[in-house]
Amino acid sequence: MMQEVQNLIPGLPDEIALECLIRVPYKYHSEIKSVCHGWQNLISSFSFYEERIKSGTAEHLVCQVQPLPPPKDSSSHFIYDCAGRITSSKKEEDEQFPGEYQNQNNQQHQQNQQIRYGLTIFNASNQTWERMNPKNLGKIPMFCQCVAIPASRKLLLLGGWDPTTLEPVADVYVLDMAKSSRWRRAAPMSVARSFFACAVVGSTRVYVAGGHDNQKNALKSAEVYDVEADEWKILPEMEEERDECLGLSWEGDDKFWVVSGYGTESQGRFKSDAECYDPDTGIWSKIDTLWPFQSISPRGNTAAVTSNAQQKQWLWFLTTEQQQLLESQQQQENEGKKGKFASSIVQLPNVITGTSSCVTVTTLGICSQNYGKHNQNSQQQQQQQQKFFVMTGNVAGEGGFILEKERGGNMKWNHVQIPVGFSGFPYSSSYLLI
């Protein structure tokens, strides 16, 4: 890198200049690129962000698609469910009469209020929030999947609903967060879909499966996107229809998992099984008894952790009420055809109860100031330092939390204050270290 760019800062050796530049916060990168061509080339390079990681100056960003607050001239407050839909509304002048929603005009206002979605960036390194301006993107699709590609530091938005027609779309948008502030329209999916399973497998592939079409029919179809080639490939269909299913993958494993979901004729009754696609054989395999909650969607409150090459771990983030559904099933082991899986329950903070039990969980990367030592640490030590960002679904409420698993194995919850205007429940989220 140092041979490619010379005289970064006049009067300073390039090594020292680089040490200065890698410490500039990410939110200013687009501005300092305009200083000169040398800085632009440097800050747009892959090696620049590798230097930030090695030095411990890289920032942990949680990217979330969430409903925007009502316009300032709006007289209504809205509460969202786990899917991001409006569930209730009342006017400010009626707040002295809690629970009374008899005003028919207020109900009509709620129906006519268009839900707008935005892209929020929570910087977990310095606890700041900002809303990313989606240049040349227009309106962000409702319920779209937000997917991050860590290897290339790209952010993708896939599918969802057209915010005007409320019809599912096949659209895909890509933002290179290291090089540009402008989105580009990528090759679309072969099928318009929403509420589908989605996961990144490897460094360049994004798998999607299931969801529903514009007739609310659950889908079996699946496809895979090569981010670098900008190409989609249609995959064999799953064995069953799966709407509102969860997509998962594990580090070091090239398989794609689709967990639970429901069929067209069984809406809201979530399956207990999963299907796994093996790209080496091109075959889907069904694995039973992986999701024990018939009335609870796996979307949002489930995380996947790779502890070593043989074992994958499911973490379910549940409230006390949800835990009671399991009773004696606090720990369970499943020996499947595709390897060993351990599933365990993580109890949410006690303040998250009742209607606020909807959560979305984002897995954060290993947080450390010494990247070099990570490469020498065992995978078990790395897992112990794993962090999770949890955001609740109560617009009035408790905000967010970061769960840290300490070296001794104990779980520690740290509260995250969410500013006014950023409390809308995120439909999807992803993580980048940049």
Coordinates of C-alpha atoms in Angstrom, one line a residue:
M1 CA 0.0 0.0 0.0
M2 CA 2.7 2.4 0.9
Q3 CA 4.3 2.0 -2.6
E4 CA 1.0 2.9 -4.2
V5 CA 0.5 6.2 -2.4
Q6 CA 3.3 8.6 -1.6
N7 CA 3.5 12.0 0.3
L8 CA 0.2 11.5 2.1
I9 CA 0.8 14.4 4.3
P10 CA 3.6 16.8 3.3
G11 CA 6.5 16.9 5.8
L12 CA 5.6 13.6 7.4
P13 CA 6.8 10.1 6.5
D14 CA 4.0 8.1 4.9
E15 CA 4.1 5.5 7.7
I16 CA 3.2 8.3 10.3
A17 CA 0.7 9.9 7.9
L18 CA -1.0 6.5 7.5
E19 CA -1.2 6.2 11.3
C20 CA -3.0 9.5 11.4
L21 CA -5.5 8.8 8.6
I22 CA -6.6 5.3 9.9
R23 CA -7.7 7.0 13.1
V24 CA -10.2 9.3 11.3
P25 CA -13.8 8.2 12.2
Y26 CA -15.6 6.4 9.3
K27 CA -18.3 9.1 9.1
Y28 CA -15.7 11.6 7.8
H29 CA -14.2 9.3 5.2
S30 CA -16.4 10.6 2.3
E31 CA -15.3 14.1 3.1
I32 CA -11.5 13.5 3.4
K33 CA -11.5 11.6 0.1
S34 CA -12.1 15.0 -1.6
V35 CA -8.8 16.4 -0.2
C36 CA -6.7 14.9 -2.9
H37 CA -6.4 11.9 -5.3
G38 CA -3.9 10.3 -3.1
W39 CA -6.2 10.2 -0.1
Q40 CA -9.1 9.1 -2.3
N41 CA -7.2 6.2 -3.6
L42 CA -5.9 5.2 -0.2
I43 CA -9.2 5.4 1.7
S44 CA -11.0 3.5 -1.1
S45 CA -8.5 0.7 -0.9
F46 CA -9.1 -2.7 0.8
S47 CA -5.7 -2.5 2.5
F48 CA -6.6 0.8 4.3
Y49 CA -9.4 -0.9 6.2
E50 CA -7.3 -3.9 6.9
E51 CA -4.9 -1.5 8.6
R52 CA -7.7 -0.1 10.6
I53 CA -8.6 -3.6 11.8
K54 CA -5.0 -4.4 12.7
S55 CA -4.6 -1.2 14.7
G56 CA -7.8 -1.6 16.5
T57 CA -9.3 1.6 15.1
A58 CA -11.9 -0.1 12.9
E59 CA -15.5 0.7 13.9
H60 CA -18.3 -1.7 14.6
L61 CA -21.4 -0.7 12.6
V62 CA -24.9 -2.1 12.9
C63 CA -26.9 -1.3 9.8
Q64 CA -30.7 -1.5 10.3
V65 CA -33.7 -1.0 8.1
Q66 CA -36.4 0.4 10.3
P67 CA -39.6 2.5 10.2
L68 CA -39.0 6.3 10.3
P69 CA -40.8 8.4 12.8
P70 CA -43.9 10.2 11.6
P71 CA -43.4 13.7 10.0
K72 CA -43.0 16.5 12.5
D73 CA -46.4 17.9 11.6
S74 CA -48.1 14.5 12.3
S75 CA -50.3 14.5 15.4
S76 CA -50.2 10.7 15.9
H77 CA -47.8 8.3 17.6
F78 CA -47.4 4.8 16.1
I79 CA -46.4 1.5 17.7
Y80 CA -44.9 -1.2 15.5
D81 CA -45.1 -5.0 15.7
C82 CA -42.2 -7.4 15.1
A83 CA -42.7 -7.2 11.3
G84 CA -42.6 -3.4 11.4
R85 CA -46.3 -2.9 10.8
I86 CA -48.3 -0.2 12.6
T87 CA -50.3 -1.9 15.4
S88 CA -51.8 1.1 17.1
S89 CA -52.0 4.9 17.0
K90 CA -53.5 7.8 19.0
K91 CA -53.4 11.5 18.9
E92 CA -51.4 13.6 21.3
E93 CA -54.5 15.4 22.5
D94 CA -56.0 12.0 23.6
E95 CA -53.0 10.9 25.5
Q96 CA -54.8 11.8 28.8
F97 CA -57.2 8.9 28.0
P98 CA -54.9 5.9 27.6
G99 CA -56.3 2.9 25.9
E100 CA -59.2 4.8 24.2
Y101 CA -59.1 4.5 20.4
Q102 CA -62.7 5.0 19.6
N103 CA -62.1 8.0 17.3
Q104 CA -63.0 6.8 13.8
N105 CA -61.1 9.7 12.1
N106 CA -57.9 8.6 14.0
Q107 CA -58.3 5.1 12.6
Q108 CA -58.7 6.4 9.1
H109 CA -55.6 8.6 9.6
Q110 CA -53.6 5.5 10.7
Q111 CA -54.7 3.6 7.6
N112 CA -53.7 6.4 5.3
Q113 CA -50.4 7.1 6.9
Q114 CA -47.7 5.6 4.7
I115 CA -44.9 3.9 6.6
R116 CA -41.6 5.1 5.5
Y117 CA -38.4 3.1 6.0
G118 CA -34.9 4.4 6.5
L119 CA -31.4 3.0 6.9
T120 CA -29.9 3.5 10.3
I121 CA -26.3 3.1 11.3
F122 CA -25.6 2.4 15.0
N123 CA -21.8 2.8 15.7
A124 CA -21.3 0.3 18.5
S125 CA -17.7 1.5 19.0
N126 CA -18.6 5.1 20.1
Q127 CA -22.4 4.6 20.8
T128 CA -23.6 7.0 18.1
W129 CA -26.6 6.9 15.8
E130 CA -27.2 8.4 12.4
R131 CA -29.5 7.9 9.5
M132 CA -27.8 7.2 6.1
N133 CA -29.0 9.2 3.2
P134 CA -29.8 6.7 0.5
K135 CA -28.4 8.8 -2.4
N136 CA -30.0 7.8 -5.8
L137 CA -32.0 5.0 -4.2
G138 CA -35.3 6.7 -3.7
K139 CA -37.6 5.1 -1.1
I140 CA -36.2 2.1 0.7
P141 CA -38.4 -0.9 0.1
M142 CA -40.5 -1.9 3.1
F143 CA -39.5 -5.1 4.8
C144 CA -36.4 -5.5 2.6
Q145 CA -33.4 -7.6 3.8
C146 CA -30.3 -5.7 4.9
V147 CA -27.2 -7.8 4.2
A148 CA -23.6 -7.0 4.8
I149 CA -20.7 -8.6 2.9
P150 CA -17.7 -8.3 5.4
A151 CA -15.0 -9.3 2.9
S152 CA -15.8 -6.5 0.5
R153 CA -17.5 -4.1 2.9
K154 CA -20.6 -3.9 0.8
L155 CA -24.2 -3.5 2.0
L156 CA -27.1 -5.0 0.1
L157 CA -30.9 -4.3 0.2
L158 CA -32.9 -7.2 -1.2
G159 CA -36.6 -7.6 -2.0
G160 CA -39.4 -6.4 0.3
W161 CA -42.4 -4.4 -0.7
D162 CA -42.7 -1.4 -3.0
P163 CA -43.6 1.4 -0.5
T164 CA -46.3 2.8 -3.0
T165 CA -47.9 -0.3 -4.4
L166 CA -47.3 -2.6 -1.4
E167 CA -46.4 -5.3 -3.9
P168 CA -43.3 -7.6 -3.4
V169 CA -40.3 -6.6 -5.5
A170 CA -37.3 -8.5 -6.9
D171 CA -35.0 -5.4 -6.6
V172 CA -31.5 -5.5 -5.3
Y173 CA -29.3 -2.5 -4.4
V174 CA -25.6 -2.5 -3.5
L175 CA -23.6 0.1 -1.7
D176 CA -19.8 -0.2 -1.5
M177 CA -19.2 1.5 1.9
A178 CA -15.5 1.8 1.3
K179 CA -15.6 3.5 -2.1
S180 CA -18.9 5.4 -2.6
S181 CA -21.9 7.0 -1.0
R182 CA -24.2 6.1 -3.9
W183 CA -26.2 3.0 -4.3
R184 CA -26.3 1.0 -7.6
R185 CA -29.1 -1.1 -8.8
A186 CA -27.9 -4.7 -9.1
A187 CA -29.2 -7.7 -11.0
P188 CA -32.7 -8.4 -9.6
M189 CA -33.8 -11.7 -8.1
S190 CA -35.7 -14.1 -10.5
V191 CA -38.7 -13.9 -8.2
A192 CA -40.3 -10.9 -6.4
R193 CA -40.5 -12.0 -2.8
S194 CA -40.8 -10.7 0.8
F195 CA -40.4 -12.2 4.3
F196 CA -37.9 -14.7 2.9
A197 CA -34.8 -16.4 4.3
C198 CA -31.5 -14.8 3.5
A199 CA -27.9 -15.4 4.5
V200 CA -24.3 -14.7 3.4
V201 CA -22.3 -17.9 2.7
G202 CA -18.6 -17.5 2.2
S203 CA -17.2 -14.2 1.1
T204 CA -19.2 -13.4 -2.0
R205 CA -22.5 -15.4 -2.1
V206 CA -25.9 -14.4 -0.8
Y207 CA -28.6 -17.1 -0.6
V208 CA -32.3 -16.5 -0.6
A209 CA -35.3 -18.9 -0.3
G210 CA -39.0 -18.9 0.5
G211 CA -41.0 -15.9 1.5
H212 CA -44.2 -15.1 -0.3
D213 CA -45.3 -13.6 -3.7
N214 CA -47.8 -10.9 -4.5
Q215 CA -50.7 -13.2 -3.9
K216 CA -49.4 -14.0 -0.4
N217 CA -48.6 -17.6 -1.5
A218 CA -45.7 -19.1 0.3
L219 CA -42.7 -20.0 -1.9
K220 CA -40.4 -23.0 -2.3
S221 CA -38.1 -21.3 -4.7
A222 CA -34.4 -20.5 -3.9
E223 CA -31.5 -18.7 -5.6
V224 CA -28.0 -17.5 -4.9
Y225 CA -26.3 -14.2 -5.8
D226 CA -22.7 -13.7 -6.6
V227 CA -21.9 -10.2 -5.4
E228 CA -18.7 -9.7 -7.4
A229 CA -20.1 -11.1 -10.7
D230 CA -23.6 -9.5 -10.1
E231 CA -25.3 -12.7 -11.2
W232 CA -28.1 -14.8 -9.8
K233 CA -28.4 -18.6 -10.2
I234 CA -31.6 -20.4 -9.6
L235 CA -31.4 -23.3 -7.2
P236 CA -33.5 -26.5 -6.8
E237 CA -36.7 -25.8 -4.9
M238 CA -37.0 -26.7 -1.2
E239 CA -39.2 -29.6 -0.2
E240 CA -41.8 -27.4 1.4
E241 CA -43.2 -23.8 1.2
R242 CA -41.7 -21.5 3.8
D243 CA -43.0 -18.0 4.5
E244 CA -41.5 -15.9 7.3
C245 CA -38.6 -18.3 7.5
L246 CA -35.1 -17.6 8.8
G247 CA -31.9 -17.9 6.8
L248 CA -28.7 -18.9 8.6
S249 CA -25.1 -19.8 7.8
W250 CA -21.9 -20.6 9.8
E251 CA -18.4 -19.5 9.4
G252 CA -16.3 -22.1 7.6
D253 CA -19.4 -23.9 6.3
D254 CA -20.7 -23.5 2.8
K255 CA -24.2 -24.7 3.5
F256 CA -27.4 -22.6 3.6
W257 CA -30.0 -23.2 6.3
V258 CA -33.7 -22.2 6.1
V259 CA -35.4 -22.5 9.5
S260 CA -39.1 -22.9 10.2
G261 CA -41.6 -20.7 8.3
Y262 CA -45.1 -21.8 7.4
G263 CA -47.1 -22.8 4.3
T264 CA -49.8 -21.0 2.4
E265 CA -52.6 -22.9 4.1
S266 CA -51.0 -22.8 7.6
Q267 CA -50.2 -19.1 8.0
G268 CA -48.9 -18.3 11.5
R269 CA -48.2 -21.9 12.5
F270 CA -44.5 -22.1 12.4
K271 CA -42.8 -25.4 11.4
S272 CA -40.4 -27.1 13.8
D273 CA -38.0 -28.3 11.1
A274 CA -35.5 -26.7 8.8
E275 CA -34.0 -27.4 5.3
C276 CA -30.3 -27.3 4.5
Y277 CA -28.9 -26.8 1.0
D278 CA -25.5 -28.3 0.2
P279 CA -24.0 -26.6 -2.9
D280 CA -21.6 -29.6 -3.4
T281 CA -24.5 -32.0 -4.0
G282 CA -27.2 -29.5 -5.1
I283 CA -29.6 -31.2 -2.7
W284 CA -31.9 -29.9 0.1
S285 CA -32.0 -32.0 3.3
K286 CA -34.6 -31.7 6.0
I287 CA -33.7 -31.6 9.7
D288 CA -36.4 -32.1 12.3
T289 CA -37.1 -30.5 15.7
L290 CA -34.9 -27.4 15.3
W291 CA -37.5 -24.7 16.2
P292 CA -39.8 -25.6 19.2
F293 CA -42.1 -22.5 19.1
Q294 CA -45.2 -23.0 16.9
S295 CA -46.6 -19.5 17.5
I296 CA -43.3 -17.6 17.5
S297 CA -41.3 -16.6 14.4
P298 CA -37.6 -17.4 14.4
R299 CA -36.8 -14.2 12.6
G300 CA -34.9 -11.6 14.6
N301 CA -34.5 -13.4 17.9
T302 CA -32.1 -16.1 16.7
A303 CA -28.3 -15.9 16.3
A304 CA -25.8 -18.5 14.9
V305 CA -22.4 -18.9 16.3
T306 CA -19.6 -21.2 15.0
S307 CA -17.6 -22.4 17.9
N308 CA -15.3 -24.8 16.0
A309 CA -15.3 -26.7 12.7
Q310 CA -17.6 -29.5 14.0
Q311 CA -20.1 -27.6 16.1
K312 CA -22.6 -24.9 15.4
Q313 CA -24.5 -23.2 18.1
W314 CA -28.0 -21.7 18.0
L315 CA -28.8 -18.9 20.5
W316 CA -32.4 -18.1 21.1
F317 CA -33.0 -14.7 22.8
L318 CA -36.2 -15.1 24.7
T319 CA -38.1 -13.4 27.5
T320 CA -39.2 -15.1 30.7
E321 CA -42.6 -15.7 29.2
Q322 CA -41.2 -17.4 26.1
Q323 CA -38.8 -19.5 28.2
Q324 CA -41.7 -21.0 30.1
L325 CA -42.8 -22.6 26.9
L326 CA -39.8 -24.8 27.0
E327 CA -39.8 -25.8 30.7
S328 CA -37.4 -28.7 30.8
Q329 CA -35.9 -28.1 27.4
Q330 CA -33.3 -25.6 28.6
Q331 CA -30.6 -27.4 26.7
Q332 CA -30.9 -29.9 23.8
E333 CA -28.5 -31.6 21.5
N334 CA -29.4 -32.6 17.9
E335 CA -27.3 -35.1 16.0
G336 CA -28.1 -34.5 12.4
K337 CA -26.8 -35.6 9.1
K338 CA -24.9 -32.3 8.7
G339 CA -23.0 -32.3 11.9
K340 CA -23.4 -31.5 15.6
F341 CA -25.6 -28.6 16.8
A342 CA -26.2 -27.2 20.2
S343 CA -29.1 -24.9 20.9
S344 CA -29.3 -22.8 24.0
I345 CA -31.5 -20.0 25.5
V346 CA -30.2 -16.6 26.4
Q347 CA -32.7 -14.8 28.7
L348 CA -33.3 -11.2 27.8
P349 CA -32.9 -8.5 30.4
N350 CA -35.8 -8.5 32.9
V351 CA -37.1 -5.1 31.8
I352 CA -38.0 -6.7 28.4
T353 CA -41.4 -8.2 29.0
G354 CA -44.9 -8.5 27.6
T355 CA -45.6 -6.6 24.4
S356 CA -41.9 -5.6 24.1
S357 CA -40.8 -9.2 23.7
C358 CA -40.2 -8.7 20.0
V359 CA -36.5 -8.3 19.5
T360 CA -34.0 -8.2 16.7
V361 CA -30.5 -9.7 17.3
T362 CA -27.4 -8.7 15.4
T363 CA -24.2 -10.6 15.9
L364 CA -21.2 -8.3 16.3
G365 CA -17.6 -9.3 15.4
I366 CA -14.8 -10.0 17.8
C367 CA -14.2 -6.7 19.7
S368 CA -10.5 -6.1 20.5
Q369 CA -7.7 -3.6 20.3
N370 CA -5.2 -6.2 19.1
Y371 CA -6.2 -7.8 15.9
G372 CA -2.9 -9.7 15.5
K373 CA -3.5 -11.7 18.7
H374 CA -6.9 -12.8 17.4
N375 CA -5.2 -14.8 14.7
Q376 CA -3.3 -16.7 17.4
N377 CA -6.2 -17.2 19.8
S378 CA -8.2 -20.4 19.8
Q379 CA -11.6 -20.4 18.3
Q380 CA -13.0 -21.0 21.8
Q381 CA -11.4 -17.8 23.1
Q382 CA -12.8 -15.8 20.2
Q383 CA -16.3 -17.1 20.8
Q384 CA -16.1 -16.0 24.5
Q385 CA -15.5 -12.4 23.3
Q386 CA -18.5 -12.5 20.9
K387 CA -21.0 -9.7 21.3
F388 CA -24.7 -9.4 20.3
F389 CA -26.7 -6.2 19.8
V390 CA -30.4 -6.6 20.8
M391 CA -33.0 -4.0 20.0
T392 CA -36.5 -4.3 21.4
G393 CA -39.8 -3.7 19.7
N394 CA -41.4 -1.3 22.1
V395 CA -41.4 2.2 20.7
A396 CA -41.8 3.6 24.2
G397 CA -39.5 1.4 25.9
E398 CA -36.3 -0.1 27.0
G399 CA -34.1 0.6 24.0
G400 CA -31.2 -1.7 23.1
F401 CA -28.7 -3.8 24.8
I402 CA -25.3 -5.3 24.0
L403 CA -24.6 -8.8 25.3
E404 CA -21.0 -9.6 26.0
K405 CA -19.8 -13.1 26.8
E406 CA -16.9 -12.7 29.1
R407 CA -13.8 -14.9 29.2
G408 CA -15.2 -16.6 32.3
G409 CA -18.3 -17.6 30.3
N410 CA -20.7 -15.2 32.1
M411 CA -23.2 -13.2 30.2
K412 CA -23.3 -9.4 30.7
W413 CA -26.0 -7.1 29.4
N414 CA -25.1 -3.4 28.8
H415 CA -27.9 -1.0 28.2
V416 CA -27.7 1.2 25.0
Q417 CA -29.6 4.4 25.0
I418 CA -31.6 4.9 21.8
P419 CA -32.3 8.5 20.8
V420 CA -35.7 9.8 19.9
G421 CA -36.3 9.1 16.2
F422 CA -34.4 5.8 16.2
S423 CA -36.7 3.6 18.2
G424 CA -38.7 2.1 15.3
F425 CA -38.4 -1.7 15.4
P426 CA -35.8 -2.8 12.7
Y427 CA -37.1 -5.3 10.2
S428 CA -33.7 -6.5 9.3
S429 CA -30.1 -5.7 10.4
S430 CA -26.5 -6.6 9.6
Y431 CA -23.0 -5.9 10.8
L432 CA -19.8 -4.5 9.3
L433 CA -16.3 -3.8 10.8
I434 CA -15.0 -0.9 8.8

